[in-house]
Amino acid sequence: MASDSVNTTQRLDETGRRTTSAGRLGVHWLTPGAPAAFLAIEQARVIIGRGPDVNVALDAAGLSRQHVEIYRQGPAIIAHDLGSTNGTHVNGRRVEYAPLSDGDVIRLGDVVGVVARETASVCPSRDALGPDLTFGPGLAAQLAELGRVAASDLPVLIVGETGVGKEFVAQAVHALSGRRGTFHAVNCAALPVALAEAELFGHSRGAFTGAEQATLGHLRAADGGTLFLDELPELPLPVQAKLLRVLQDGRVTPLGDTRAYPVSFRIVAACQQAPDSLVASGRLRRDLVERLSGLTTTVPPLRQRRVDGAFFFSSFLNRYATGRLPDIDPRLLECVLLHDWPGNVRELDLLTRRLLALHGDEPLLRRSFLPAAMIDNLPPGDEPSAARPGVGGRDQHDRLRLAEALRRDHGNVTRAATKAGISRARAYRLMRNRSSRDFLAELDAVTANH
């Protein structure tokens, strides 16, 4: 794995003409120990394998000469295993035929890939961000937008779940801004309520009991650089009002002092919920949100940008390994990509450190080293989950693909039919006008009996 994605393919549309359109569906191949490669799925049919007679050759162990064919069927993209020795796995399940959707994880022998849409934007280089900041293509659009405003004084508001990497994004804004001052981070949730004002604005000596000497405070400490306020809604409302005044006037008055000191910093704030909902619940002042919302960007959770999981995993392995980096079992990488990561990047960071602490001296990090709960969430067995079209006929093939799509789209027939490459009317005929739930229950019962 590597944090730099390389496009190794010529992108073609179905007529064979070269195209440069953005947003095309493709696969980010993540071979452990090798640079990542992006394959845009823009030909009617693409054969992947190790042999010379394929459209895309991947040099990885476990691949057959002609391993899998990926082709279009209407609006759907289908993976068809070509009788490979080690099988084609989609989302942890061995398949013969399976529709591919954005976010699916596909494993062919020792190479693992994530289906994702290509973006026209390119992540800032590591030289621009610094060695400790690594971002995958899942945040390319957000980082490109932030890069365009980084040099300005425009305030930035970052929204995202806990552990999603909001501080990483704030650090990227600072790195791209060119400011000579420091990046000064403040966790508002860690400020004592009674001392929040003094901690932020500073205080003079004797301003309150225990104030034995004057302090600058966080706002003046960030002068000339970037002030990052994490968990902004945890600031008491009276302190929010005083912060607003500082942002408007560019001057800060320490607690117990009568003098106002000029300050100049770029402010980046972060919260876990949408600002409007926090205003409605009374946790944020509307006028403060309006002042901070120069640019609001949302960082999706890791489960919604699976390809980034591989980039963070690779970055953490390189950061924490103390000796030779062990090889990575492709099935371990597959499991990492399929995990939902409720703790997001922070949870992945801790898992990587645990793997290296317990098994860093091993030559190979195996899937069995992962917590049992992660492994138990994978589909059981290694038998193909979809029949060939010739076995059971076209109806059976389409019925299985429709069922797979219905599970992914939570029973929405219209979206599932589109992804399965069939019309909505045919979908209902295949379901025999049953509800999605009854159709899937009947299919599962038939499968269990066989």
Short mmCIF file of C-alpha atoms in Angstrom, two decimals:
data_model
loop_
_atom_site.label_atom_id
_atom_site.label_comp_id
_atom_site.label_asym_id
_atom_site.label_seq_id
_atom_site.Cartn_x
_atom_site.Cartn_y
_atom_site.Cartn_z
CA MET A 1 0.00 0.00 0.00
CA ALA A 2 0.99 3.60 -0.45
CA SER A 3 -0.52 6.99 0.07
CA ASP A 4 0.02 8.11 -3.52
CA SER A 5 -2.49 6.89 -6.09
CA VAL A 6 -1.17 6.28 -9.59
CA ASN A 7 -3.47 6.01 -12.60
CA THR A 8 -1.95 3.22 -14.66
CA THR A 9 -4.69 2.90 -17.26
CA GLN A 10 -5.82 4.68 -20.36
CA ARG A 11 -9.42 5.68 -19.74
CA LEU A 12 -11.80 4.77 -22.52
CA ASP A 13 -15.51 5.09 -23.04
CA GLU A 14 -17.56 2.28 -24.57
CA THR A 15 -16.76 3.44 -28.11
CA GLY A 16 -13.04 3.32 -27.47
CA ARG A 17 -12.53 7.10 -27.53
CA ARG A 18 -10.26 8.74 -25.00
CA THR A 19 -12.21 10.67 -22.36
CA THR A 20 -11.31 13.02 -19.52
CA SER A 21 -14.67 13.25 -17.76
CA ALA A 22 -14.57 13.34 -13.96
CA GLY A 23 -16.66 11.22 -11.65
CA ARG A 24 -16.12 7.94 -13.49
CA LEU A 25 -16.53 4.76 -11.46
CA GLY A 26 -13.34 2.81 -11.05
CA VAL A 27 -11.27 0.64 -8.73
CA HIS A 28 -8.39 1.79 -6.54
CA TRP A 29 -6.14 -1.29 -6.44
CA LEU A 30 -4.26 -1.53 -3.15
CA THR A 31 -1.61 -4.22 -3.42
CA PRO A 32 0.23 -4.49 -0.08
CA GLY A 33 3.75 -3.14 -0.45
CA ALA A 34 3.17 -1.52 -3.86
CA PRO A 35 1.90 1.88 -5.07
CA ALA A 36 -1.86 2.19 -5.45
CA ALA A 37 -3.27 2.21 -8.99
CA PHE A 38 -6.61 3.53 -10.23
CA LEU A 39 -8.49 1.67 -12.96
CA ALA A 40 -11.32 3.65 -14.51
CA ILE A 41 -14.07 1.27 -15.67
CA GLU A 42 -14.85 2.89 -18.98
CA GLN A 43 -14.73 0.05 -21.46
CA ALA A 44 -17.65 -2.20 -22.24
CA ARG A 45 -15.57 -5.19 -21.06
CA VAL A 46 -12.27 -5.36 -19.19
CA ILE A 47 -10.41 -8.60 -18.39
CA ILE A 48 -8.01 -8.47 -15.45
CA GLY A 49 -5.32 -11.02 -14.63
CA ARG A 50 -1.61 -11.81 -14.69
CA GLY A 51 -1.33 -13.14 -18.23
CA PRO A 52 -0.41 -11.28 -21.43
CA ASP A 53 -3.85 -11.69 -23.01
CA VAL A 54 -5.72 -9.32 -20.65
CA ASN A 55 -6.77 -5.68 -20.79
CA VAL A 56 -5.29 -4.88 -17.37
CA ALA A 57 -2.34 -6.84 -15.99
CA LEU A 58 -1.83 -6.74 -12.21
CA ASP A 59 1.43 -8.12 -10.86
CA ALA A 60 0.26 -9.76 -7.66
CA ALA A 61 0.37 -13.26 -6.22
CA GLY A 62 -2.80 -15.33 -6.27
CA LEU A 63 -4.10 -13.97 -9.59
CA SER A 64 -4.95 -16.31 -12.46
CA ARG A 65 -3.87 -15.52 -16.01
CA GLN A 66 -7.42 -14.39 -16.74
CA HIS A 67 -8.95 -13.80 -13.34
CA VAL A 68 -12.04 -11.59 -13.63
CA GLU A 69 -14.04 -9.75 -16.25
CA ILE A 70 -15.68 -6.44 -15.41
CA TYR A 71 -18.35 -5.33 -17.83
CA ARG A 72 -21.32 -3.02 -18.19
CA GLN A 73 -24.89 -4.29 -18.24
CA GLY A 74 -27.11 -1.28 -18.76
CA PRO A 75 -26.31 1.21 -15.98
CA ALA A 76 -24.83 -1.57 -13.81
CA ILE A 77 -21.21 -2.71 -13.63
CA ILE A 78 -20.76 -6.46 -13.16
CA ALA A 79 -17.77 -8.50 -11.95
CA HIS A 80 -17.63 -11.99 -13.49
CA ASP A 81 -15.06 -14.44 -12.15
CA LEU A 82 -13.43 -16.36 -15.02
CA GLY A 83 -12.93 -19.61 -13.14
CA SER A 84 -9.94 -18.29 -11.21
CA THR A 85 -8.12 -20.55 -8.78
CA ASN A 86 -8.37 -18.26 -5.75
CA GLY A 87 -11.70 -16.67 -6.58
CA THR A 88 -13.14 -13.18 -6.79
CA HIS A 89 -14.40 -11.72 -3.52
CA VAL A 90 -16.79 -8.76 -3.26
CA ASN A 91 -17.35 -7.35 0.24
CA GLY A 92 -15.77 -10.46 1.75
CA ARG A 93 -17.94 -12.95 -0.13
CA ARG A 94 -16.70 -15.17 -2.96
CA VAL A 95 -18.77 -14.55 -6.08
CA GLU A 96 -19.06 -15.68 -9.66
CA TYR A 97 -21.25 -12.74 -10.71
CA ALA A 98 -21.79 -9.59 -8.64
CA PRO A 99 -22.82 -5.99 -9.35
CA LEU A 100 -20.26 -3.39 -8.23
CA SER A 101 -21.25 -0.17 -6.50
CA ASP A 102 -19.40 2.80 -5.05
CA GLY A 103 -17.68 1.67 -1.83
CA ASP A 104 -17.56 -2.06 -2.59
CA VAL A 105 -14.37 -3.92 -1.65
CA ILE A 106 -13.07 -6.42 -4.22
CA ARG A 107 -10.24 -8.93 -3.66
CA LEU A 108 -8.48 -10.89 -6.40
CA GLY A 109 -5.78 -13.14 -4.98
CA ASP A 110 -3.37 -10.86 -3.11
CA VAL A 111 -4.66 -7.59 -4.54
CA VAL A 112 -7.47 -5.66 -2.88
CA GLY A 113 -9.43 -2.81 -4.42
CA VAL A 114 -12.14 -0.34 -3.50
CA VAL A 115 -14.75 0.75 -6.01
CA ALA A 116 -14.91 4.55 -5.95
CA ARG A 117 -15.56 7.48 -8.22
CA GLU A 118 -12.65 9.37 -9.64
CA THR A 119 -12.50 13.03 -8.76
CA ALA A 120 -11.22 15.84 -10.94
CA SER A 121 -9.52 17.33 -7.87
CA VAL A 122 -6.10 16.22 -6.72
CA CYS A 123 -5.06 16.08 -3.08
CA PRO A 124 -2.32 18.55 -2.12
CA SER A 125 1.14 17.01 -2.24
CA ARG A 126 2.94 15.74 0.84
CA ASP A 127 5.51 18.49 0.32
CA ALA A 128 2.73 21.07 0.72
CA LEU A 129 1.10 19.40 3.74
CA GLY A 130 4.08 18.00 5.61
CA PRO A 131 5.07 14.38 6.33
CA ASP A 132 2.54 13.80 9.13
CA LEU A 133 -0.58 14.61 7.07
CA THR A 134 -1.86 11.91 4.75
CA PHE A 135 -5.12 12.07 2.82
CA GLY A 136 -6.65 9.65 0.37
CA PRO A 137 -8.88 10.46 -2.61
CA GLY A 138 -12.00 10.39 -0.43
CA LEU A 139 -11.31 13.96 0.70
CA ALA A 140 -9.79 15.28 -2.54
CA ALA A 141 -12.72 17.58 -3.34
CA GLN A 142 -12.81 19.09 0.16
CA LEU A 143 -9.04 19.63 0.26
CA ALA A 144 -9.01 21.21 -3.19
CA GLU A 145 -11.69 23.68 -2.09
CA LEU A 146 -9.87 24.43 1.17
CA GLY A 147 -6.63 24.91 -0.75
CA ARG A 148 -8.23 27.65 -2.83
CA VAL A 149 -9.19 29.69 0.27
CA ALA A 150 -6.27 28.75 2.52
CA ALA A 151 -4.23 31.88 1.82
CA SER A 152 -7.15 34.18 2.71
CA ASP A 153 -8.48 35.12 6.14
CA LEU A 154 -11.79 33.38 5.47
CA PRO A 155 -12.91 31.46 8.58
CA VAL A 156 -13.53 27.74 8.13
CA LEU A 157 -16.07 25.54 9.91
CA ILE A 158 -15.45 21.77 9.81
CA VAL A 159 -18.31 19.34 10.53
CA GLY A 160 -17.80 15.64 11.18
CA GLU A 161 -18.20 12.76 13.63
CA THR A 162 -15.79 12.25 16.51
CA GLY A 163 -12.44 10.81 15.45
CA VAL A 164 -13.04 11.53 11.77
CA GLY A 165 -9.90 13.65 11.36
CA LYS A 166 -11.20 17.21 11.69
CA GLU A 167 -7.94 18.39 13.26
CA PHE A 168 -5.99 16.83 10.36
CA VAL A 169 -8.10 18.93 7.98
CA ALA A 170 -7.52 22.05 10.08
CA GLN A 171 -3.77 21.39 10.04
CA ALA A 172 -3.94 21.05 6.25
CA VAL A 173 -5.61 24.49 6.03
CA HIS A 174 -2.79 25.95 8.12
CA ALA A 175 -0.08 24.20 6.08
CA LEU A 176 -1.56 25.49 2.82
CA SER A 177 -2.07 29.03 4.17
CA GLY A 178 1.63 29.92 4.28
CA ARG A 179 1.18 31.63 7.66
CA ARG A 180 4.40 31.96 9.62
CA GLY A 181 2.70 31.67 13.01
CA THR A 182 1.90 28.44 14.79
CA PHE A 183 -1.07 26.10 14.51
CA HIS A 184 -2.68 26.50 17.93
CA ALA A 185 -5.34 23.88 18.77
CA VAL A 186 -7.82 24.22 21.63
CA ASN A 187 -10.23 21.50 22.73
CA CYS A 188 -13.16 23.53 24.02
CA ALA A 189 -14.57 20.46 25.80
CA ALA A 190 -11.44 20.33 27.97
CA LEU A 191 -11.73 23.95 29.17
CA PRO A 192 -13.06 24.22 32.75
CA VAL A 193 -16.39 26.05 32.53
CA ALA A 194 -15.46 28.54 35.26
CA LEU A 195 -12.09 29.28 33.66
CA ALA A 196 -13.01 29.12 29.96
CA GLU A 197 -12.93 32.91 29.55
CA ALA A 198 -9.57 33.27 31.28
CA GLU A 199 -8.08 30.35 29.32
CA LEU A 200 -9.15 31.82 25.97
CA PHE A 201 -8.67 35.55 26.47
CA GLY A 202 -5.91 35.47 29.06
CA HIS A 203 -5.94 37.29 32.39
CA SER A 204 -3.97 39.80 34.42
CA ARG A 205 -2.27 39.00 37.70
CA GLY A 206 -4.81 38.93 40.55
CA ALA A 207 -7.81 38.89 38.20
CA PHE A 208 -9.27 36.07 40.30
CA THR A 209 -8.27 33.86 43.21
CA GLY A 210 -5.25 31.82 42.21
CA ALA A 211 -4.22 34.11 39.30
CA GLU A 212 -0.67 34.59 40.56
CA GLN A 213 0.68 35.75 37.21
CA ALA A 214 -0.65 37.15 33.94
CA THR A 215 -1.19 34.84 30.97
CA LEU A 216 -1.57 35.49 27.25
CA GLY A 217 -4.50 33.10 26.68
CA HIS A 218 -5.12 30.94 23.63
CA LEU A 219 -6.27 33.76 21.35
CA ARG A 220 -3.08 35.80 21.72
CA ALA A 221 -0.95 32.63 21.59
CA ALA A 222 -2.35 32.04 18.07
CA ASP A 223 -1.43 35.55 16.88
CA GLY A 224 0.05 35.39 13.38
CA GLY A 225 -1.00 31.76 12.89
CA THR A 226 -4.11 29.59 12.93
CA LEU A 227 -6.45 29.12 15.89
CA PHE A 228 -8.31 25.79 15.83
CA LEU A 229 -11.29 25.54 18.16
CA ASP A 230 -12.37 21.92 18.37
CA GLU A 231 -15.74 20.97 19.93
CA LEU A 232 -16.90 24.57 19.57
CA PRO A 233 -20.43 23.94 21.04
CA GLU A 234 -18.82 23.14 24.41
CA LEU A 235 -17.94 26.81 24.90
CA PRO A 236 -20.34 28.50 27.35
CA LEU A 237 -22.73 30.89 25.59
CA PRO A 238 -21.40 34.03 27.38
CA VAL A 239 -17.88 33.12 26.22
CA GLN A 240 -19.21 32.62 22.68
CA ALA A 241 -20.53 36.21 22.77
CA LYS A 242 -17.12 37.56 23.81
CA LEU A 243 -15.38 35.46 21.15
CA LEU A 244 -17.68 36.97 18.55
CA ARG A 245 -16.62 40.46 19.67
CA VAL A 246 -12.94 39.55 19.27
CA LEU A 247 -13.56 38.22 15.75
CA GLN A 248 -15.38 41.41 14.82
CA ASP A 249 -12.89 43.89 16.32
CA GLY A 250 -9.61 42.01 16.03
CA ARG A 251 -8.77 42.97 19.62
CA VAL A 252 -8.80 40.93 22.82
CA THR A 253 -9.15 42.22 26.39
CA PRO A 254 -7.74 39.84 29.04
CA LEU A 255 -9.80 39.14 32.14
CA GLY A 256 -9.08 41.77 34.80
CA ASP A 257 -7.35 44.09 32.31
CA THR A 258 -8.62 47.34 30.78
CA ARG A 259 -6.36 47.28 27.74
CA ALA A 260 -7.34 45.70 24.40
CA TYR A 261 -4.55 43.96 22.47
CA PRO A 262 -4.65 43.57 18.67
CA VAL A 263 -4.64 39.98 17.38
CA SER A 264 -4.55 38.54 13.89
CA PHE A 265 -5.15 34.85 13.36
CA ARG A 266 -6.99 32.56 11.00
CA ILE A 267 -9.80 30.79 12.84
CA VAL A 268 -10.88 27.25 12.07
CA ALA A 269 -13.65 25.74 14.21
CA ALA A 270 -15.08 22.23 14.36
CA CYS A 271 -18.24 20.55 15.60
CA GLN A 272 -19.77 17.10 15.34
CA GLN A 273 -23.28 18.12 14.25
CA ALA A 274 -24.66 20.45 11.60
CA PRO A 275 -24.41 24.07 12.82
CA ASP A 276 -28.11 24.76 12.20
CA SER A 277 -29.13 21.92 14.52
CA LEU A 278 -26.75 23.20 17.20
CA VAL A 279 -28.25 26.69 16.91
CA ALA A 280 -31.76 25.24 17.13
CA SER A 281 -30.85 23.31 20.28
CA GLY A 282 -29.38 26.43 21.89
CA ARG A 283 -25.79 25.18 22.02
CA LEU A 284 -24.38 27.68 19.52
CA ARG A 285 -25.13 31.36 18.99
CA ARG A 286 -26.48 32.01 15.51
CA ASP A 287 -24.42 35.19 15.08
CA LEU A 288 -21.23 33.27 15.95
CA VAL A 289 -22.05 30.56 13.42
CA GLU A 290 -22.69 33.20 10.78
CA ARG A 291 -19.32 34.76 11.58
CA LEU A 292 -17.47 31.43 11.36
CA SER A 293 -19.20 30.01 8.30
CA GLY A 294 -16.95 31.62 5.70
CA LEU A 295 -16.54 28.12 4.30
CA THR A 296 -18.24 25.10 5.84
CA THR A 297 -16.87 21.69 4.89
CA THR A 298 -18.11 18.25 5.98
CA VAL A 299 -15.68 15.39 6.60
CA PRO A 300 -17.54 12.12 5.88
CA PRO A 301 -17.07 9.20 8.29
CA LEU A 302 -14.49 6.59 7.33
CA ARG A 303 -17.20 4.03 6.52
CA GLN A 304 -18.39 6.29 3.69
CA ARG A 305 -14.91 6.63 2.15
CA ARG A 306 -13.48 3.15 2.43
CA VAL A 307 -10.61 3.81 0.06
CA ASP A 308 -9.21 6.30 2.60
CA GLY A 309 -9.03 3.55 5.21
CA ALA A 310 -6.17 1.96 3.25
CA PHE A 311 -4.30 5.26 3.01
CA PHE A 312 -4.58 5.95 6.75
CA PHE A 313 -3.67 2.34 7.59
CA SER A 314 -0.53 2.58 5.45
CA SER A 315 0.39 5.94 6.95
CA PHE A 316 -0.01 4.69 10.53
CA LEU A 317 2.01 1.54 9.82
CA ASN A 318 4.90 3.61 8.51
CA ARG A 319 4.61 6.09 11.38
CA TYR A 320 4.57 3.58 14.24
CA ALA A 321 6.75 0.73 12.96
CA THR A 322 10.06 0.71 14.87
CA GLY A 323 11.89 -1.76 12.65
CA ARG A 324 11.22 -3.54 9.40
CA LEU A 325 7.59 -3.14 8.38
CA PRO A 326 5.85 -6.55 8.27
CA ASP A 327 4.10 -7.69 5.11
CA ILE A 328 0.30 -7.35 5.11
CA ASP A 329 -2.09 -10.27 4.61
CA PRO A 330 -4.49 -9.13 1.84
CA ARG A 331 -7.37 -10.63 3.84
CA LEU A 332 -6.41 -8.39 6.78
CA LEU A 333 -6.52 -5.35 4.49
CA GLU A 334 -9.88 -6.51 3.14
CA CYS A 335 -11.22 -6.79 6.69
CA VAL A 336 -9.89 -3.33 7.60
CA LEU A 337 -11.66 -1.83 4.58
CA LEU A 338 -14.96 -3.59 5.34
CA HIS A 339 -15.08 -2.54 9.00
CA ASP A 340 -17.53 0.29 9.79
CA TRP A 341 -15.08 2.11 12.12
CA PRO A 342 -17.53 3.75 14.54
CA GLY A 343 -14.51 5.53 16.08
CA ASN A 344 -13.32 6.57 12.61
CA VAL A 345 -9.64 7.46 12.07
CA ARG A 346 -8.88 7.48 15.80
CA GLU A 347 -10.06 3.86 16.11
CA LEU A 348 -7.97 2.81 13.09
CA ASP A 349 -4.95 4.55 14.59
CA LEU A 350 -5.33 2.57 17.83
CA LEU A 351 -5.81 -0.72 15.96
CA THR A 352 -2.63 -0.15 13.95
CA ARG A 353 -0.63 0.57 17.09
CA ARG A 354 -2.07 -2.55 18.73
CA LEU A 355 -1.12 -4.74 15.74
CA LEU A 356 2.44 -3.45 15.75
CA ALA A 357 2.80 -3.68 19.54
CA LEU A 358 1.64 -7.31 19.64
CA HIS A 359 2.82 -8.61 16.25
CA GLY A 360 5.31 -6.09 14.88
CA ASP A 361 8.11 -8.68 14.98
CA GLU A 362 6.15 -11.12 12.82
CA PRO A 363 7.07 -11.32 9.10
CA LEU A 364 3.37 -11.06 8.16
CA LEU A 365 0.43 -9.28 9.79
CA ARG A 366 -2.31 -11.90 9.46
CA ARG A 367 -6.08 -11.46 9.53
CA SER A 368 -6.22 -13.70 12.59
CA PHE A 369 -4.39 -10.96 14.55
CA LEU A 370 -7.44 -8.69 14.28
CA PRO A 371 -10.04 -8.47 17.07
CA ALA A 372 -12.56 -11.30 16.83
CA ALA A 373 -15.46 -8.84 16.44
CA MET A 374 -13.99 -7.53 13.18
CA ILE A 375 -13.53 -10.99 11.71
CA ASP A 376 -16.96 -12.18 12.83
CA ASN A 377 -18.62 -9.40 10.82
CA LEU A 378 -17.33 -10.86 7.54
CA PRO A 379 -19.65 -13.08 5.46
CA PRO A 380 -19.17 -16.78 6.37
CA GLY A 381 -17.83 -19.38 3.99
CA ASP A 382 -15.94 -19.13 0.72
CA GLU A 383 -18.47 -20.58 -1.73
CA PRO A 384 -19.62 -18.48 -4.69
CA SER A 385 -22.79 -16.57 -3.78
CA ALA A 386 -24.23 -16.09 -7.26
CA ALA A 387 -24.93 -18.68 -9.93
CA ARG A 388 -23.76 -18.37 -13.51
CA PRO A 389 -26.43 -17.13 -15.92
CA GLY A 390 -26.53 -20.51 -17.62
CA VAL A 391 -27.39 -22.24 -14.35
CA GLY A 392 -30.98 -21.45 -13.48
CA GLY A 393 -31.45 -19.17 -16.47
CA ARG A 394 -31.42 -15.43 -16.91
CA ASP A 395 -34.23 -14.90 -14.40
CA GLN A 396 -32.26 -16.58 -11.62
CA HIS A 397 -29.16 -14.54 -12.45
CA ASP A 398 -31.10 -11.26 -12.46
CA ARG A 399 -32.97 -12.25 -9.30
CA LEU A 400 -29.70 -12.79 -7.43
CA ARG A 401 -28.26 -9.50 -8.63
CA LEU A 402 -31.47 -7.69 -7.70
CA ALA A 403 -31.39 -9.21 -4.22
CA GLU A 404 -27.77 -8.08 -3.73
CA ALA A 405 -28.69 -4.54 -4.80
CA LEU A 406 -31.82 -4.47 -2.61
CA ARG A 407 -29.78 -5.32 0.46
CA ARG A 408 -27.38 -2.49 -0.32
CA ASP A 409 -30.17 0.03 -0.94
CA HIS A 410 -32.23 -1.02 2.08
CA GLY A 411 -35.13 -2.35 -0.02
CA ASN A 412 -35.47 0.58 -2.45
CA VAL A 413 -36.65 -1.15 -5.62
CA THR A 414 -36.03 1.74 -8.02
CA ARG A 415 -32.40 2.28 -7.01
CA ALA A 416 -31.72 -1.46 -6.77
CA ALA A 417 -33.12 -2.11 -10.26
CA THR A 418 -30.92 0.61 -11.72
CA LYS A 419 -27.79 -0.84 -10.11
CA ALA A 420 -28.71 -4.36 -11.19
CA GLY A 421 -29.08 -3.18 -14.80
CA ILE A 422 -32.77 -4.05 -15.18
CA SER A 423 -35.96 -2.03 -15.50
CA ARG A 424 -38.19 -1.30 -12.52
CA ALA A 425 -41.03 -3.26 -14.14
CA ARG A 426 -38.79 -6.32 -14.60
CA ALA A 427 -37.65 -6.02 -11.00
CA TYR A 428 -41.25 -6.30 -9.79
CA ARG A 429 -41.86 -9.25 -12.12
CA LEU A 430 -38.82 -11.02 -10.68
CA MET A 431 -40.12 -10.30 -7.19
CA ARG A 432 -43.57 -11.56 -8.26
CA ASN A 433 -44.97 -8.30 -6.86
CA ARG A 434 -43.86 -9.16 -3.33
CA SER A 435 -42.46 -6.58 -0.95
CA SER A 436 -38.68 -6.28 -0.82
CA ARG A 437 -38.63 -7.88 2.63
CA ASP A 438 -40.73 -10.90 1.61
CA PHE A 439 -38.74 -11.36 -1.60
CA LEU A 440 -35.40 -11.38 0.22
CA ALA A 441 -36.73 -13.66 2.98
CA GLU A 442 -37.99 -16.19 0.42
CA LEU A 443 -34.67 -16.10 -1.50
CA ASP A 444 -32.67 -16.62 1.71
CA ALA A 445 -34.88 -19.58 2.63
CA VAL A 446 -34.36 -21.21 -0.76
CA THR A 447 -30.60 -20.64 -0.55
CA ALA A 448 -30.45 -22.14 2.96
CA ASN A 449 -32.28 -25.27 1.83
CA HIS A 450 -29.77 -25.84 -0.93
#
